[in-house]
mmCIF file of C-alpha atoms and ligand atoms in Angstrom:
data_model
loop_
_atom_site.group_PDB
_atom_site.id
_atom_site.type_symbol
_atom_site.label_atom_id
_atom_site.label_comp_id
_atom_site.label_asym_id
_atom_site.label_seq_id
_atom_site.Cartn_x
_atom_site.Cartn_y
_atom_site.Cartn_z
ATOM 1 C CA MET A 8 48.079 89.519 154.279
ATOM 2 C CA ASN A 9 47.409 93.114 153.636
ATOM 3 C CA PRO A 10 47.149 93.270 149.813
ATOM 4 C CA GLN A 11 49.403 96.416 149.601
ATOM 5 C CA GLU A 12 52.145 94.243 150.885
ATOM 6 C CA LEU A 13 51.935 91.662 148.111
ATOM 7 C CA GLY A 14 54.668 91.514 145.607
ATOM 8 C CA ARG A 15 58.064 91.469 147.127
ATOM 9 C CA ALA A 16 60.488 88.852 145.941
ATOM 10 C CA GLU A 17 61.018 87.418 149.717
ATOM 11 C CA ASP A 18 57.294 86.228 149.263
ATOM 12 C CA ILE A 19 58.932 83.460 146.927
ATOM 13 C CA GLU A 20 59.419 80.320 148.536
ATOM 14 C CA ARG A 21 61.797 78.800 145.779
ATOM 15 C CA ILE A 22 62.419 79.812 142.328
ATOM 16 C CA LEU A 23 61.392 77.131 139.618
ATOM 17 C CA ILE A 24 63.005 78.722 136.405
ATOM 18 C CA ASP A 25 65.534 81.348 136.705
ATOM 19 C CA GLU A 26 66.048 84.213 134.050
ATOM 20 C CA LYS A 27 69.162 82.665 132.377
ATOM 21 C CA VAL A 28 67.320 79.392 131.569
ATOM 22 C CA ILE A 29 64.149 81.268 130.263
ATOM 23 C CA GLU A 30 66.262 83.403 127.923
ATOM 24 C CA LYS A 31 68.052 80.033 126.757
ATOM 25 C CA ARG A 32 64.604 78.422 126.004
ATOM 26 C CA LEU A 33 63.341 81.499 124.205
ATOM 27 C CA ASP A 34 66.318 81.427 121.888
ATOM 28 C CA ALA A 35 65.297 77.853 120.908
ATOM 29 C CA MET A 36 61.481 78.313 120.903
ATOM 30 C CA ALA A 37 62.031 81.345 118.215
ATOM 31 C CA GLU A 38 64.136 79.289 116.151
ATOM 32 C CA GLN A 39 61.422 76.673 115.700
ATOM 33 C CA ILE A 40 58.792 79.058 115.453
ATOM 34 C CA ASP A 41 60.882 80.856 112.519
ATOM 35 C CA ARG A 42 61.647 77.648 110.961
ATOM 36 C CA GLU A 43 58.184 75.922 111.352
ATOM 37 C CA PHE A 44 55.609 78.843 110.847
ATOM 38 C CA PRO A 45 54.047 79.227 107.346
ATOM 39 C CA SER A 46 55.289 82.159 105.309
ATOM 40 C CA GLY A 47 53.052 85.285 104.656
ATOM 41 C CA PRO A 48 51.316 87.699 106.947
ATOM 42 C CA ILE A 49 51.664 86.893 110.816
ATOM 43 C CA VAL A 50 49.513 88.126 113.464
ATOM 44 C CA ALA A 51 51.009 87.825 117.202
ATOM 45 C CA LEU A 52 48.184 88.067 119.516
ATOM 46 C CA ILE A 53 49.384 88.641 123.168
ATOM 47 C CA LEU A 54 46.809 87.627 125.654
ATOM 48 C CA LEU A 55 46.976 90.564 128.374
ATOM 49 C CA LYS A 56 48.274 90.853 130.854
ATOM 50 C CA GLY A 57 50.159 87.189 131.604
ATOM 51 C CA ALA A 58 51.863 86.771 128.210
ATOM 52 C CA LEU A 59 53.024 90.255 127.935
ATOM 53 C CA VAL A 60 56.702 89.819 129.440
ATOM 54 C CA PHE A 61 57.093 86.234 127.839
ATOM 55 C CA ALA A 62 55.866 87.802 124.494
ATOM 56 C CA ALA A 63 58.129 91.020 124.550
ATOM 57 C CA ASP A 64 61.237 88.569 124.679
ATOM 58 C CA LEU A 65 60.113 86.075 122.104
ATOM 59 C CA LEU A 66 59.034 88.236 119.571
ATOM 60 C CA ARG A 67 62.098 90.126 119.684
ATOM 61 C CA ARG A 68 63.939 87.034 118.818
ATOM 62 C CA LEU A 69 61.662 86.727 115.897
ATOM 63 C CA PRO A 70 63.407 87.822 112.767
ATOM 64 C CA ARG A 71 60.261 88.225 110.472
ATOM 65 C CA PRO A 72 57.826 90.556 109.615
ATOM 66 C CA LEU A 73 54.826 90.396 111.917
ATOM 67 C CA ASP A 74 52.104 92.594 113.283
ATOM 68 C CA ILE A 75 51.706 92.741 116.937
ATOM 69 C CA GLU A 76 47.817 92.898 118.514
ATOM 70 C CA CYS A 77 46.702 92.452 122.437
ATOM 71 C CA LEU A 78 43.600 91.024 123.540
ATOM 72 C CA LYS A 79 42.287 91.173 127.218
ATOM 73 C CA VAL A 80 40.600 88.192 128.604
ATOM 74 C CA ALA A 81 40.315 86.861 132.131
ATOM 75 C CA SER A 82 39.505 83.591 133.702
ATOM 76 C CA TYR A 83 40.877 83.835 137.353
ATOM 77 C CA HIS A 84 39.472 86.459 139.570
ATOM 78 C CA GLY A 85 42.268 87.164 142.043
ATOM 79 C CA GLY A 86 42.823 83.486 143.553
ATOM 80 C CA THR A 87 44.764 80.669 142.694
ATOM 81 C CA GLU A 88 41.952 78.610 141.296
ATOM 82 C CA SER A 89 40.338 79.027 137.920
ATOM 83 C CA SER A 90 37.273 80.441 137.700
ATOM 84 C CA GLY A 91 36.230 78.289 134.659
ATOM 85 C CA VAL A 92 34.553 81.242 132.800
ATOM 86 C CA VAL A 93 36.708 83.179 130.096
ATOM 87 C CA THR A 94 35.727 86.359 129.509
ATOM 88 C CA PHE A 95 36.703 88.556 126.694
ATOM 89 C CA LEU A 96 37.381 92.270 128.170
ATOM 90 C CA ASP A 97 37.881 93.740 124.653
ATOM 91 C CA HIS A 98 34.803 94.579 122.620
ATOM 92 C CA ALA A 99 36.578 93.875 119.041
ATOM 93 C CA LEU A 100 39.082 91.591 118.051
ATOM 94 C CA PRO A 101 41.974 92.691 115.790
ATOM 95 C CA ASP A 102 41.492 91.724 112.105
ATOM 96 C CA VAL A 103 42.701 88.425 111.656
ATOM 97 C CA GLN A 104 40.555 87.493 108.497
ATOM 98 C CA GLY A 105 42.823 84.948 106.320
ATOM 99 C CA ARG A 106 45.843 85.412 108.489
ATOM 100 C CA HIS A 107 47.936 82.825 110.475
ATOM 101 C CA VAL A 108 47.836 83.936 113.988
ATOM 102 C CA LEU A 109 50.533 83.141 116.641
ATOM 103 C CA LEU A 110 48.654 83.160 119.842
ATOM 104 C CA LEU A 111 50.906 83.879 123.019
ATOM 105 C CA ASP A 112 49.674 83.030 126.640
ATOM 106 C CA ASP A 113 51.718 82.719 129.758
ATOM 107 C CA ILE A 114 50.617 79.391 130.938
ATOM 108 C CA LEU A 115 48.321 76.537 129.711
ATOM 109 C CA ASP A 116 46.515 75.214 133.000
ATOM 110 C CA THR A 117 42.855 73.730 132.232
ATOM 111 C CA GLY A 118 43.154 75.077 128.449
ATOM 112 C CA ARG A 119 39.837 76.790 128.668
ATOM 113 C CA THR A 120 41.577 80.173 127.794
ATOM 114 C CA LEU A 121 43.318 79.054 124.727
ATOM 115 C CA GLN A 122 40.499 77.099 123.493
ATOM 116 C CA ALA A 123 37.919 79.894 124.087
ATOM 117 C CA VAL A 124 40.209 82.284 122.200
ATOM 118 C CA THR A 125 41.215 79.864 119.472
ATOM 119 C CA GLN A 126 37.824 79.081 118.621
ATOM 120 C CA ARG A 127 36.893 82.821 118.549
ATOM 121 C CA LEU A 128 39.650 83.697 116.274
ATOM 122 C CA LEU A 129 38.661 80.782 113.763
ATOM 123 C CA SER A 130 34.967 81.960 113.787
ATOM 124 C CA GLU A 131 36.365 85.428 112.836
ATOM 125 C CA GLY A 132 37.888 83.586 109.759
ATOM 126 C CA CYS A 133 41.658 83.701 110.513
ATOM 127 C CA ALA A 134 43.436 81.086 108.400
ATOM 128 C CA ALA A 135 45.047 78.948 111.187
ATOM 129 C CA VAL A 136 45.968 79.401 115.045
ATOM 130 C CA HIS A 137 49.277 78.397 116.532
ATOM 131 C CA THR A 138 49.553 78.661 119.984
ATOM 132 C CA ALA A 139 52.770 79.531 122.004
ATOM 133 C CA VAL A 140 52.952 79.218 126.044
ATOM 134 C CA LEU A 141 55.779 79.850 128.417
ATOM 135 C CA LEU A 142 54.737 77.187 130.453
ATOM 136 C CA ALA A 143 52.216 74.067 130.523
ATOM 137 C CA LYS A 144 51.186 72.494 133.567
ATOM 138 C CA ASP A 145 51.296 68.700 133.796
ATOM 139 C CA ARG A 146 47.536 68.078 134.581
ATOM 140 C CA THR A 147 44.700 66.913 132.716
ATOM 141 C CA ARG A 148 43.136 69.531 130.963
ATOM 142 C CA GLU A 149 39.404 70.307 131.195
ATOM 143 C CA ALA A 150 39.551 71.772 127.554
ATOM 144 C CA GLU A 151 40.656 69.623 124.463
ATOM 145 C CA ILE A 152 43.921 71.760 123.586
ATOM 146 C CA ASP A 153 47.369 71.357 123.520
ATOM 147 C CA ALA A 154 49.966 74.147 122.799
ATOM 148 C CA ASP A 155 51.884 74.047 119.582
ATOM 149 C CA TYR A 156 55.048 75.613 121.300
ATOM 150 C CA VAL A 157 55.803 75.050 124.841
ATOM 151 C CA GLY A 158 58.682 76.806 126.703
ATOM 152 C CA PHE A 159 58.432 74.305 129.960
ATOM 153 C CA VAL A 160 56.114 71.778 131.380
ATOM 154 C CA ILE A 161 55.879 72.261 134.936
ATOM 155 C CA GLY A 162 54.151 70.383 137.714
ATOM 156 C CA ASP A 163 50.342 71.443 138.837
ATOM 157 C CA GLU A 164 51.402 74.220 141.215
ATOM 158 C CA PHE A 165 50.573 77.923 141.196
ATOM 159 C CA VAL A 166 53.515 80.001 140.022
ATOM 160 C CA VAL A 167 54.290 83.862 139.463
ATOM 161 C CA GLY A 168 56.569 85.879 138.083
ATOM 162 C CA TYR A 169 57.685 86.666 134.428
ATOM 163 C CA GLY A 170 54.515 87.930 133.447
ATOM 164 C CA LEU A 171 52.379 85.627 135.762
ATOM 165 C CA ASP A 172 50.623 87.311 139.002
ATOM 166 C CA TYR A 173 48.642 86.686 142.281
ATOM 167 C CA LYS A 174 46.298 89.409 143.034
ATOM 168 C CA GLY A 175 47.914 91.484 140.307
ATOM 169 C CA ARG A 176 51.484 91.598 141.686
ATOM 170 C CA TYR A 177 54.770 89.768 140.998
ATOM 171 C CA ARG A 178 54.540 89.963 137.171
ATOM 172 C CA ASN A 179 57.597 92.039 136.936
ATOM 173 C CA LEU A 180 59.860 89.346 138.825
ATOM 174 C CA PRO A 181 62.379 88.370 136.250
ATOM 175 C CA PHE A 182 62.096 84.691 137.048
ATOM 176 C CA VAL A 183 59.182 82.073 137.698
ATOM 177 C CA GLY A 184 58.765 80.912 141.018
ATOM 178 C CA VAL A 185 56.308 79.664 143.776
ATOM 179 C CA LEU A 186 54.726 81.675 146.680
ATOM 180 C CA LYS A 187 55.186 80.920 149.977
ATOM 181 C CA SER A 188 52.022 79.008 151.251
ATOM 182 C CA ASP A 189 51.109 81.497 153.862
ATOM 183 C CA ILE A 190 50.663 84.086 151.039
ATOM 184 C CA ALA A 191 48.713 82.240 148.213
ATOM 185 C CA THR A 192 45.265 81.415 149.332
ATOM 186 C CA PRO A 193 42.808 79.360 146.704
ATOM 187 C CA HIS A 194 39.574 81.114 146.351
HETATM 188 P P1 IMP B 1 43.459 78.264 131.687
HETATM 189 O O1 IMP B 1 42.204 78.809 130.938
HETATM 190 O O2 IMP B 1 42.895 77.325 132.935
HETATM 191 O O3 IMP B 1 44.404 77.316 130.831
HETATM 192 O O4 IMP B 1 44.361 79.093 132.238
HETATM 193 C C1 IMP B 1 45.081 80.208 131.888
HETATM 194 C C2 IMP B 1 45.238 81.271 132.614
HETATM 195 O O5 IMP B 1 44.904 81.174 134.025
HETATM 196 C C3 IMP B 1 46.514 81.663 132.171
HETATM 197 O O6 IMP B 1 46.364 83.133 131.208
HETATM 198 C C4 IMP B 1 46.980 82.713 133.686
HETATM 199 O O7 IMP B 1 46.568 83.911 133.565
HETATM 200 C C5 IMP B 1 46.102 81.741 134.738
HETATM 201 N N1 IMP B 1 47.038 80.857 135.369
HETATM 202 C C6 IMP B 1 46.911 79.493 135.301
HETATM 203 N N2 IMP B 1 47.766 79.116 136.032
HETATM 204 C C7 IMP B 1 48.042 80.158 136.491
HETATM 205 C C8 IMP B 1 49.400 80.112 137.715
HETATM 206 O O8 IMP B 1 49.836 79.137 138.061
HETATM 207 N N3 IMP B 1 49.955 81.375 138.163
HETATM 208 C C9 IMP B 1 49.324 82.227 137.602
HETATM 209 N N4 IMP B 1 48.304 82.379 136.707
HETATM 210 C C10 IMP B 1 47.819 81.392 136.136
HETATM 211 MG MG1 MG B 2 46.365 85.222 131.739
#
């Protein structure tokens, strides 16, 4: 497959979670976060790029004051398998000293990303890290971590859309879906 041609909605074999279902779930998640989150200053930390769409939709449902920060990390290098190494692509972390962080990622897979970022934030002196993901794969994690807020638990398969990519494409699809098998190659 020519990489230039990737990214069309026709490349999707099946829709796993459609837009309306996501929207409804985000209403409930935001309500739960608002109810449970400690009062005081919050930093919502968005892991780029995957959590961008999820965070934009979730945070607009949270009616409390918060700061929004972004952090760029990478654990995939183009294919459909995690590389096992979490790389911080930003030199500096936002100031999280003494603050509660709501850490947002698109999907919890091996757990290495959330674990690495959580450890880094705690070492920077934040008060606590609360994690929220749109998706969590139903699998054994390689890092001992679970998300505090999970939108949907899904099977252990590679998905795209609603922020999630394959080779940089499909993030703008409004639903979460599975790619046709002749398009996604694990390497
Ligand atoms: P973990 O560190 O293995 O938990 O992986 C988390 C990161 O891997 C996420 O932030 C995603 O960017 C990426 N990822 C994991 N599974 C998928 C998937 O099914 N589709 C697209 N990206 C994924
Ligand atoms: Mg990601």
